[in-house]
Coordinates of C-alpha atoms in Angstrom, one line a residue:
Chain A
M1388 CA -1.0 -26.5 -17.7
S1389 CA 1.0 -28.4 -15.2
N1390 CA 1.7 -27.0 -11.8
P1391 CA 5.4 -27.4 -10.8
Q1392 CA 5.9 -30.3 -8.3
Q1393 CA 8.4 -28.1 -6.1
L1394 CA 6.0 -25.4 -5.2
S1395 CA 3.3 -25.0 -2.6
Y1396 CA -0.2 -23.5 -3.5
S1397 CA -3.0 -21.7 -1.9
K1398 CA -6.5 -21.8 -2.4
E1399 CA -6.5 -18.2 -3.9
H1400 CA -4.0 -19.4 -6.4
E1401 CA -0.6 -18.1 -5.3
W1402 CA 2.3 -20.4 -5.5
L1403 CA 5.2 -20.4 -3.0
S1404 CA 8.3 -22.0 -3.3
A1405 CA 10.6 -23.5 -0.7
A1406 CA 12.9 -20.9 1.4
E1407 CA 16.0 -20.2 -0.5
G1408 CA 18.3 -17.7 1.4
G1409 CA 16.0 -17.2 4.0
A1410 CA 13.1 -16.2 1.8
S1411 CA 10.5 -17.9 -0.3
T1412 CA 9.0 -16.7 -3.7
V1413 CA 5.4 -15.9 -4.4
G1414 CA 3.8 -15.7 -7.5
I1415 CA 0.3 -16.5 -9.1
T1416 CA -0.5 -19.8 -10.8
E1417 CA -1.1 -20.1 -14.6
H1418 CA -4.7 -21.3 -13.9
A1419 CA -5.1 -17.6 -12.0
A1420 CA -3.2 -15.6 -14.8
N1421 CA -5.6 -17.3 -17.5
A1422 CA -8.7 -16.5 -15.5
L1423 CA -7.4 -13.0 -15.1
G1424 CA -6.6 -12.3 -19.1
D1425 CA -3.9 -9.8 -19.8
V1426 CA -2.7 -8.5 -16.8
V1427 CA -2.0 -4.7 -16.9
F1428 CA -1.0 -3.4 -13.7
V1429 CA 0.4 -5.1 -10.7
Q1430 CA 0.6 -3.0 -7.1
L1431 CA 3.0 -5.0 -4.9
P1432 CA 3.8 -4.6 -1.3
E1433 CA 6.9 -2.6 -0.3
V1434 CA 10.1 -4.2 0.8
G1435 CA 10.2 -4.5 4.7
A1436 CA 6.4 -4.6 4.9
E1437 CA 4.8 -7.4 7.1
V1438 CA 2.2 -9.4 5.3
T1439 CA -0.2 -11.9 6.8
A1440 CA -1.4 -15.1 5.4
G1441 CA -4.6 -14.9 3.6
E1442 CA -4.8 -11.1 3.6
S1443 CA -4.6 -8.6 0.7
C1444 CA -1.1 -7.2 0.1
G1445 CA -1.5 -6.0 -3.4
E1446 CA -3.6 -5.8 -6.6
L1447 CA -3.7 -7.3 -10.0
E1448 CA -5.5 -5.2 -12.8
S1449 CA -6.5 -7.0 -15.8
T1450 CA -8.3 -5.6 -18.8
K1451 CA -11.8 -6.4 -17.4
S1452 CA -11.1 -6.6 -13.6
V1453 CA -9.2 -5.7 -10.6
S1454 CA -8.4 -8.5 -8.2
E1455 CA -6.7 -8.5 -4.8
L1456 CA -3.3 -9.9 -4.3
Y1457 CA -3.3 -12.2 -1.2
S1458 CA -0.2 -13.6 0.4
P1459 CA -0.1 -17.4 1.2
V1460 CA 2.1 -17.0 4.1
S1461 CA 2.8 -14.5 6.9
G1462 CA 6.1 -12.7 7.1
E1463 CA 8.4 -9.8 5.8
I1464 CA 8.9 -8.8 2.4
T1465 CA 12.5 -9.0 1.4
E1466 CA 12.3 -8.1 -2.5
V1467 CA 9.5 -7.2 -5.1
N1468 CA 9.8 -8.0 -8.7
Q1469 CA 10.3 -4.7 -10.5
D1470 CA 10.4 -6.5 -13.8
V1471 CA 6.8 -7.7 -13.5
V1472 CA 6.0 -4.0 -12.2
D1473 CA 7.5 -2.8 -15.5
D1474 CA 5.9 -5.3 -17.6
P1475 CA 3.0 -6.8 -16.0
S1476 CA 2.1 -9.2 -18.9
L1477 CA 5.3 -11.4 -17.4
V1478 CA 2.5 -12.7 -15.1
N1479 CA 0.5 -14.0 -18.0
S1480 CA 3.6 -15.4 -20.1
E1481 CA 5.7 -16.6 -17.4
P1482 CA 3.6 -17.2 -14.1
F1483 CA 6.0 -19.5 -12.4
E1484 CA 9.2 -18.1 -13.5
G1485 CA 9.9 -14.3 -14.8
G1486 CA 6.3 -13.4 -13.5
W1487 CA 6.9 -13.9 -9.9
L1488 CA 5.8 -11.3 -7.5
F1489 CA 7.6 -10.9 -4.3
K1490 CA 9.9 -12.6 -1.9
V1491 CA 9.0 -13.2 1.6
R1492 CA 10.7 -14.2 5.0
V1493 CA 8.4 -16.7 6.3
A1494 CA 7.3 -16.3 9.9
G1495 CA 6.4 -19.5 11.4
Q1496 CA 5.2 -22.5 9.7
P1497 CA 2.5 -22.0 6.6
A1498 CA -0.7 -23.7 7.2
D1499 CA -3.3 -24.9 4.6
L1500 CA -1.0 -25.1 1.6
L1501 CA -1.7 -27.5 -1.1
T1502 CA 0.9 -29.9 -2.8
A1503 CA 1.1 -29.7 -6.8
D1504 CA -1.3 -32.5 -7.1
E1505 CA -3.8 -31.2 -4.6
Y1506 CA -3.9 -28.0 -6.4
T1507 CA -4.4 -29.3 -9.7
A1508 CA -7.2 -31.7 -8.3
Y1509 CA -8.7 -28.5 -6.4
I1510 CA -8.7 -26.3 -9.7
A1511 CA -10.2 -29.2 -11.7
G1512 CA -12.8 -29.9 -9.1
Chain B
M770 CA -33.6 -26.8 -10.0
S771 CA -35.3 -24.3 -7.9
S772 CA -37.0 -21.3 -9.2
T773 CA -34.1 -19.1 -7.8
D774 CA -31.5 -20.5 -10.1
A775 CA -30.4 -18.4 -13.1
P776 CA -31.9 -19.5 -16.5
T777 CA -29.8 -21.7 -18.6
P778 CA -27.5 -19.4 -20.8
R779 CA -28.6 -19.4 -24.4
R780 CA -26.0 -20.7 -26.8
T781 CA -25.2 -19.1 -30.5
A782 CA -25.4 -21.4 -33.6
L783 CA -21.4 -21.3 -33.4
D784 CA -21.1 -22.3 -29.9
A785 CA -19.6 -25.7 -30.5
L786 CA -17.1 -23.8 -32.7
H787 CA -16.0 -21.5 -30.2
R788 CA -15.4 -24.2 -27.7
S789 CA -13.5 -26.1 -30.1
L790 CA -11.2 -22.8 -30.4
G791 CA -10.9 -22.8 -26.7
A792 CA -12.6 -19.8 -26.0
T793 CA -13.2 -18.3 -22.5
M794 CA -17.1 -17.8 -22.3
T795 CA -18.8 -15.2 -20.5
D796 CA -22.6 -14.9 -19.8
F797 CA -23.5 -11.7 -21.4
A798 CA -27.5 -10.6 -21.2
G799 CA -28.6 -14.1 -20.7
W800 CA -26.1 -15.5 -23.6
D801 CA -23.1 -17.7 -23.3
M802 CA -20.6 -15.8 -25.6
P803 CA -16.9 -15.8 -26.3
L804 CA -15.2 -13.3 -24.1
R805 CA -11.7 -14.3 -25.7
Y806 CA -9.8 -16.9 -27.5
G807 CA -6.4 -16.3 -26.4
S808 CA -5.2 -12.8 -25.6
E809 CA -7.7 -9.9 -25.6
R810 CA -4.8 -7.7 -26.5
D811 CA -3.7 -9.3 -29.7
E812 CA -7.4 -9.9 -30.8
H813 CA -7.6 -6.1 -30.4
Q814 CA -4.5 -5.4 -32.4
A815 CA -5.8 -7.6 -35.2
V816 CA -8.8 -5.6 -35.9
R817 CA -6.8 -2.5 -35.9
T818 CA -4.0 -3.7 -38.2
R819 CA -5.4 -6.7 -40.1
A820 CA -9.0 -8.1 -39.4
G821 CA -11.1 -9.9 -36.7
L822 CA -14.1 -12.1 -36.7
F823 CA -16.8 -11.8 -34.3
D824 CA -20.2 -13.7 -33.4
L825 CA -22.6 -11.2 -32.3
S826 CA -25.7 -13.7 -32.5
H827 CA -26.8 -12.2 -29.4
M828 CA -27.9 -8.9 -31.0
G829 CA -31.6 -8.6 -31.1
E830 CA -33.2 -8.4 -34.6
I831 CA -36.9 -7.1 -35.0
T832 CA -38.5 -7.1 -38.4
V833 CA -41.1 -4.2 -39.2
T834 CA -43.2 -4.7 -42.2
G835 CA -46.4 -3.3 -43.9
P836 CA -47.6 -0.2 -45.7
D837 CA -47.2 1.7 -42.2
A838 CA -43.9 0.4 -41.1
A839 CA -42.3 3.8 -41.9
A840 CA -44.9 5.6 -40.0
L841 CA -44.8 3.3 -37.2
L842 CA -40.9 3.7 -36.8
N843 CA -41.2 7.3 -37.0
H844 CA -43.8 7.3 -34.1
A845 CA -42.0 4.6 -31.9
L846 CA -38.3 6.1 -32.5
V847 CA -36.8 9.3 -32.0
G848 CA -35.4 9.4 -35.6
D849 CA -36.6 9.8 -39.1
L850 CA -36.9 6.5 -40.5
A851 CA -39.1 7.4 -43.2
S852 CA -36.3 9.5 -44.8
V853 CA -33.6 6.3 -44.8
G854 CA -33.3 5.1 -48.7
V855 CA -33.8 1.5 -49.2
G856 CA -30.6 -0.3 -48.5
R857 CA -29.3 2.0 -46.3
A858 CA -29.0 1.9 -42.4
R859 CA -29.3 4.4 -39.5
Y860 CA -28.2 4.9 -35.8
T861 CA -31.2 6.0 -34.0
M862 CA -32.6 5.5 -30.2
I863 CA -35.7 4.2 -28.7
C864 CA -36.9 6.5 -25.7
R865 CA -39.8 6.4 -23.2
A866 CA -42.4 9.0 -22.9
D867 CA -40.1 11.0 -20.3
G868 CA -37.5 10.9 -22.7
G869 CA -35.1 8.5 -21.0
I870 CA -33.2 6.0 -23.5
L871 CA -34.7 2.6 -23.6
D872 CA -31.9 1.4 -26.1
D873 CA -29.7 2.6 -29.2
L874 CA -30.6 0.8 -32.2
I875 CA -29.3 0.4 -35.9
V876 CA -32.1 0.1 -38.3
Y877 CA -31.7 -1.0 -41.8
R878 CA -34.5 -0.5 -44.4
L879 CA -34.6 -3.5 -46.3
A880 CA -37.3 -2.5 -49.0
E881 CA -40.0 0.0 -49.2
H882 CA -42.1 -1.4 -46.6
E883 CA -39.6 -3.6 -44.6
Y884 CA -37.4 -2.5 -41.8
M885 CA -34.9 -4.4 -39.6
V886 CA -34.4 -3.1 -36.3
V887 CA -31.2 -4.3 -34.3
A888 CA -31.2 -4.0 -30.6
N889 CA -28.9 -4.5 -28.0
A890 CA -29.1 -8.1 -26.5
S891 CA -29.9 -6.8 -23.2
N892 CA -32.7 -4.6 -24.2
A893 CA -34.2 -6.7 -27.2
Q894 CA -37.2 -7.9 -25.1
V895 CA -37.9 -4.3 -24.1
V896 CA -37.5 -3.0 -27.6
L897 CA -39.5 -5.6 -29.0
D898 CA -42.5 -5.0 -26.5
A899 CA -42.1 -1.2 -26.9
L900 CA -42.5 -1.5 -30.8
T901 CA -45.4 -3.9 -30.5
E902 CA -47.2 -1.8 -28.1
R903 CA -46.7 1.4 -30.0
A904 CA -47.6 -0.3 -33.5
A905 CA -51.5 -0.1 -32.1
G906 CA -53.3 1.5 -34.8
F907 CA -50.6 1.4 -37.5
D908 CA -50.9 -1.2 -40.7
A909 CA -47.9 -2.6 -39.6
E910 CA -46.2 -6.0 -38.3
V911 CA -43.6 -6.3 -35.7
R912 CA -41.8 -9.6 -35.7
D913 CA -39.7 -10.9 -33.3
D914 CA -36.5 -12.2 -35.4
R915 CA -34.2 -12.9 -32.7
D916 CA -34.0 -16.6 -33.7
A917 CA -34.2 -16.2 -37.3
Y918 CA -30.4 -14.5 -37.7
A919 CA -27.3 -15.4 -36.6
L920 CA -24.7 -12.3 -36.8
L921 CA -21.0 -12.7 -37.9
A922 CA -18.8 -9.3 -38.1
V923 CA -15.5 -9.1 -40.0
Q924 CA -13.7 -5.9 -38.9
G925 CA -10.6 -4.5 -39.6
P926 CA -8.5 -2.9 -42.6
E927 CA -8.2 -6.2 -44.3
S928 CA -12.0 -6.9 -44.2
P929 CA -12.9 -5.8 -47.5
G930 CA -10.4 -8.1 -49.3
I931 CA -11.3 -10.9 -47.0
L932 CA -15.1 -10.9 -47.7
K933 CA -14.5 -10.3 -51.6
A934 CA -12.9 -13.5 -51.9
V935 CA -16.1 -15.2 -50.7
T936 CA -19.0 -13.2 -52.1
D937 CA -19.8 -11.7 -55.5
A938 CA -21.7 -8.9 -54.1
D939 CA -20.6 -5.5 -55.2
L940 CA -18.7 -4.4 -52.0
D941 CA -17.2 -1.2 -53.6
G942 CA -20.5 0.0 -54.1
L943 CA -21.5 -0.6 -50.6
K944 CA -21.2 2.5 -48.3
Y945 CA -20.6 2.8 -44.7
Y946 CA -24.0 2.4 -43.0
A947 CA -25.7 0.5 -46.1
G948 CA -26.7 -3.1 -46.4
L949 CA -27.6 -5.2 -49.5
P950 CA -28.8 -8.7 -49.6
G951 CA -26.2 -11.1 -51.2
T952 CA -24.4 -14.5 -51.3
V953 CA -21.6 -15.1 -48.9
A954 CA -19.8 -18.3 -49.1
G955 CA -22.8 -19.8 -50.8
V956 CA -25.2 -18.9 -48.0
P957 CA -27.9 -15.9 -48.4
A958 CA -27.0 -12.9 -46.3
L959 CA -27.7 -9.5 -45.6
I960 CA -24.3 -7.7 -45.9
A961 CA -24.1 -4.4 -43.9
R962 CA -21.2 -2.2 -43.7
T963 CA -21.5 -1.5 -40.3
G964 CA -19.4 -2.3 -37.0
Y965 CA -18.6 -1.2 -33.6
T966 CA -14.9 -1.0 -33.9
G967 CA -13.9 2.2 -35.4
E968 CA -12.7 0.3 -38.4
D969 CA -14.0 -0.5 -41.7
G970 CA -16.0 -3.7 -41.7
F971 CA -19.0 -5.8 -42.5
E972 CA -21.8 -7.5 -40.4
L973 CA -23.3 -10.4 -42.0
F974 CA -26.9 -11.7 -41.0
V975 CA -27.4 -15.3 -41.8
K976 CA -29.6 -18.1 -41.0
P977 CA -28.3 -19.9 -37.7
E978 CA -27.9 -23.0 -39.6
H979 CA -25.9 -21.4 -42.0
A980 CA -23.4 -19.7 -39.6
P981 CA -20.9 -22.6 -38.9
Q982 CA -20.2 -22.8 -42.7
L983 CA -19.8 -19.0 -43.1
W984 CA -17.7 -18.8 -40.2
E985 CA -15.1 -21.5 -41.6
A986 CA -15.3 -20.2 -45.0
L987 CA -14.1 -16.6 -43.8
M988 CA -11.4 -17.8 -41.6
A989 CA -10.0 -19.6 -44.4
A990 CA -10.3 -16.8 -46.7
G991 CA -8.7 -14.7 -44.2
A992 CA -5.9 -17.0 -43.1
D993 CA -3.3 -15.3 -45.3
A994 CA -4.5 -11.7 -44.0
G995 CA -4.1 -12.6 -40.5
L996 CA -7.8 -12.9 -39.6
V997 CA -8.1 -14.0 -36.2
P998 CA -11.5 -15.0 -33.9
C999 CA -12.3 -12.1 -31.5
G1000 CA -14.5 -12.1 -28.4
L1001 CA -16.5 -9.7 -26.5
S1002 CA -13.5 -8.2 -24.3
C1003 CA -11.7 -6.8 -27.4
R1004 CA -15.0 -5.6 -28.7
D1005 CA -15.2 -3.4 -25.7
T1006 CA -11.9 -1.8 -25.8
L1007 CA -12.0 -1.4 -29.6
R1008 CA -15.6 0.5 -29.1
L1009 CA -14.2 2.5 -26.3
E1010 CA -11.0 3.8 -28.2
A1011 CA -13.6 4.6 -30.9
G1012 CA -15.5 6.7 -28.4
M1013 CA -18.8 4.7 -29.0
P1014 CA -21.3 4.6 -26.2
L1015 CA -22.6 1.1 -24.7
Y1016 CA -25.9 1.0 -23.3
G1017 CA -26.0 0.4 -19.6
H1018 CA -22.7 2.5 -19.4
E1019 CA -23.2 5.7 -21.4
L1020 CA -26.7 5.4 -22.3
T1021 CA -29.3 4.5 -19.8
T1022 CA -33.1 5.2 -18.9
E1023 CA -31.8 7.9 -16.6
L1024 CA -30.4 10.0 -19.3
T1025 CA -32.3 11.6 -22.5
P1026 CA -30.5 11.9 -25.8
F1027 CA -29.6 15.5 -24.9
D1028 CA -27.8 14.4 -21.7
A1029 CA -26.0 12.0 -23.5
G1030 CA -24.5 14.4 -26.1
L1031 CA -26.5 12.7 -28.8
G1032 CA -29.3 15.1 -29.3
R1033 CA -28.6 15.2 -33.0
V1034 CA -30.5 11.7 -33.3
V1035 CA -34.0 13.3 -32.1
K1036 CA -35.4 14.7 -35.4
F1037 CA -38.1 17.1 -34.2
G1038 CA -38.8 18.1 -37.9
K1039 CA -40.2 14.7 -39.0
E1040 CA -43.9 14.5 -39.5
G1041 CA -46.4 13.1 -37.0
D1042 CA -46.0 12.8 -33.3
F1043 CA -43.5 10.5 -31.7
V1044 CA -43.0 8.8 -28.2
G1045 CA -41.1 11.3 -26.0
R1046 CA -41.4 14.4 -28.2
E1047 CA -42.9 16.6 -25.5
A1048 CA -40.3 15.4 -22.9
L1049 CA -37.4 15.6 -25.6
T1050 CA -38.4 19.1 -26.5
K1051 CA -37.9 20.2 -22.8
A1052 CA -34.7 18.4 -22.5
A1053 CA -33.5 20.2 -25.4
E1054 CA -34.2 23.4 -24.0
R1055 CA -32.8 22.5 -20.5
A1056 CA -29.6 21.3 -22.2
E1057 CA -29.6 24.9 -24.2
A1058 CA -30.0 26.9 -21.2
Q1059 CA -27.9 24.8 -18.9
P1060 CA -25.2 22.4 -20.4
P1061 CA -25.5 19.1 -18.8
R1062 CA -22.7 17.0 -17.9
V1063 CA -20.5 16.3 -21.0
L1064 CA -19.3 13.0 -22.1
V1065 CA -15.4 13.3 -22.5
G1066 CA -12.3 11.1 -22.8
L1067 CA -9.9 10.7 -19.9
I1068 CA -6.4 9.6 -20.6
A1069 CA -4.5 8.1 -17.7
E1070 CA -0.9 9.5 -16.6
G1071 CA -0.3 6.4 -14.9
R1072 CA -1.2 2.8 -15.1
R1073 CA -4.0 2.2 -12.9
V1074 CA -7.2 1.5 -14.7
P1075 CA -10.8 3.3 -14.3
R1076 CA -13.8 1.5 -13.9
A1077 CA -17.4 2.4 -14.7
G1078 CA -18.8 4.1 -11.7
Y1079 CA -15.4 5.6 -10.2
A1080 CA -15.7 9.2 -9.5
V1081 CA -14.0 11.8 -11.4
V1082 CA -12.6 14.5 -9.3
A1083 CA -10.9 18.1 -9.3
D1084 CA -9.9 20.2 -6.3
G1085 CA -11.0 17.5 -4.1
K1086 CA -14.5 17.5 -5.3
V1087 CA -16.6 15.1 -7.4
I1088 CA -17.1 16.5 -10.8
G1089 CA -18.2 13.5 -12.7
E1090 CA -18.4 9.8 -13.0
V1091 CA -16.5 7.1 -15.3
T1092 CA -18.9 5.2 -17.6
S1093 CA -16.4 3.0 -19.3
G1094 CA -13.0 2.3 -18.6
A1095 CA -10.0 -0.1 -19.6
P1096 CA -6.4 -0.2 -20.7
S1097 CA -5.9 0.8 -24.2
P1098 CA -4.0 -1.7 -26.2
T1099 CA -3.6 1.1 -29.0
L1100 CA -2.5 3.9 -26.9
G1101 CA -0.8 1.9 -24.2
R1102 CA -2.4 3.7 -21.3
P1103 CA -5.7 3.1 -19.5
L1104 CA -8.8 5.3 -20.8
A1105 CA -11.8 6.2 -19.7
I1106 CA -15.1 7.4 -20.9
A1107 CA -16.8 9.8 -18.3
Y1108 CA -19.6 12.5 -17.9
V1109 CA -18.2 15.5 -16.3
D1110 CA -19.2 18.9 -15.3
A1111 CA -19.3 21.4 -18.2
A1112 CA -16.5 23.4 -16.3
H1113 CA -14.0 20.6 -16.7
A1114 CA -15.0 19.3 -19.8
A1115 CA -12.8 21.2 -22.2
P1116 CA -10.0 19.3 -23.6
G1117 CA -6.8 20.2 -21.7
S1118 CA -8.5 21.0 -18.5
T1119 CA -6.1 20.5 -15.8
G1120 CA -6.1 19.1 -12.2
V1121 CA -8.6 16.4 -13.3
G1122 CA -8.2 13.0 -11.6
V1123 CA -10.3 9.7 -11.0
D1124 CA -10.6 8.2 -7.5
I1125 CA -9.2 4.6 -8.1
R1126 CA -10.3 3.0 -4.8
G1127 CA -9.0 6.0 -2.8
S1128 CA -6.1 7.3 -4.7
H1129 CA -6.6 10.3 -7.1
E1130 CA -4.9 9.5 -10.0
P1131 CA -4.1 12.2 -12.5
Y1132 CA -5.9 12.2 -15.9
E1133 CA -5.9 14.3 -19.3
V1134 CA -9.1 15.4 -20.6
V1135 CA -9.5 14.8 -24.4
A1136 CA -12.3 15.2 -27.0
L1137 CA -13.7 11.9 -28.1
P1138 CA -12.8 9.7 -30.0
F1139 CA -9.4 8.5 -28.8
Y1140 CA -9.0 6.8 -32.0
K1141 CA -9.9 7.5 -35.5
R1142 CA -8.8 5.4 -38.4
A1143 CA -6.9 6.8 -41.3
K1144 CA -9.2 7.0 -44.5

């Protein structure tokens, strides 16, 4: 598995794109999707909601467990991925593409995020 | 290593194979077991439509032999094991003197004076200790055979065809809940037509050193039929759909077989006394006079998944508790098994929900099982 170079990563296994059109896209990594197993339900924050870095903003349910979804950054939700709500298996099949979760207008500078290489080392360690 | 460290998990004879297949491993009752090899949903569907191969070597085998083997088991367990024919198997339970369920078991009668008791991995020591203690005064030997066997299961509609390709044993003559000694893929095996998936299938008890060879032969024989390795995760969703109880979830020491809706396994008519008789007689009367909570099926209207321990609610009141829950690959919706008050247990009861972390999600009450294979 490879973690795309252009993304930033949190230690809670979310990825964050560079800002495009004022918002960054957030998803969970392939490593996290594999660890969860088949994702069967996602609950995402609502458009317009304010999220805080490192705090829970939703849920991911797999066959065996329920996990909190954290936001890697603080900001305002501008869009959520309805496709992944309708078909949660996209989180497993396309974690870095069609399985993205939400877009957020980032408030301030995100802190403590990892580069792709740092994240790869983090999950290996 | 300090004394507070967990003991190293035990590994089955197939451990290296699981790792070479890229299995996600999990600790289960002190064993390192395959949870899934790829997608647990795909493994589940394979068992429902084709066939799956499981490593169940963590199950606990205990051999009971001797002239009093039947009498000992009739005393130690709640079933009538003396009436089981040679070559047949029976589902039964071992209870405490107060009637609480210590474990549910499958007992195979291998010969007139020889039985094999198969306990759940998590309870194997408890069952072994209880049988050993209860054997006092009987001319019978209780032998710990946990290390003597590996256990492989082939489950699914294609399993008879797959097994026939590697054995000369008379599978057509082998009924459900029966077992016979034979040779499979060149190794001696006890072949049993049992399982825990709701499908036709076989369980193969073999010496651990023969397990890798048997696994490879079965995978080769099943390649064209779509046989895939399956982990414990899909085993749980398969048994849940089939409405089969799991110890620690639907069955506990806090419940008698009558509280679990399985009073039929208690055979008061058998000869001699048995451990728990007095308490179970009272439990049966209690259940008759005042129906206990009933084990029912719940089907979600939405997609949020109920988990063991979640409250079942109606009219804002707690009326029961979920004992097992999972998304069902076959029904496409989350399912739960739950104990609910008799007043809400009838299929079609309205207004029943599950409290999923604060939100009351609507559920349909149905009779178990959720899934029954076409015969």
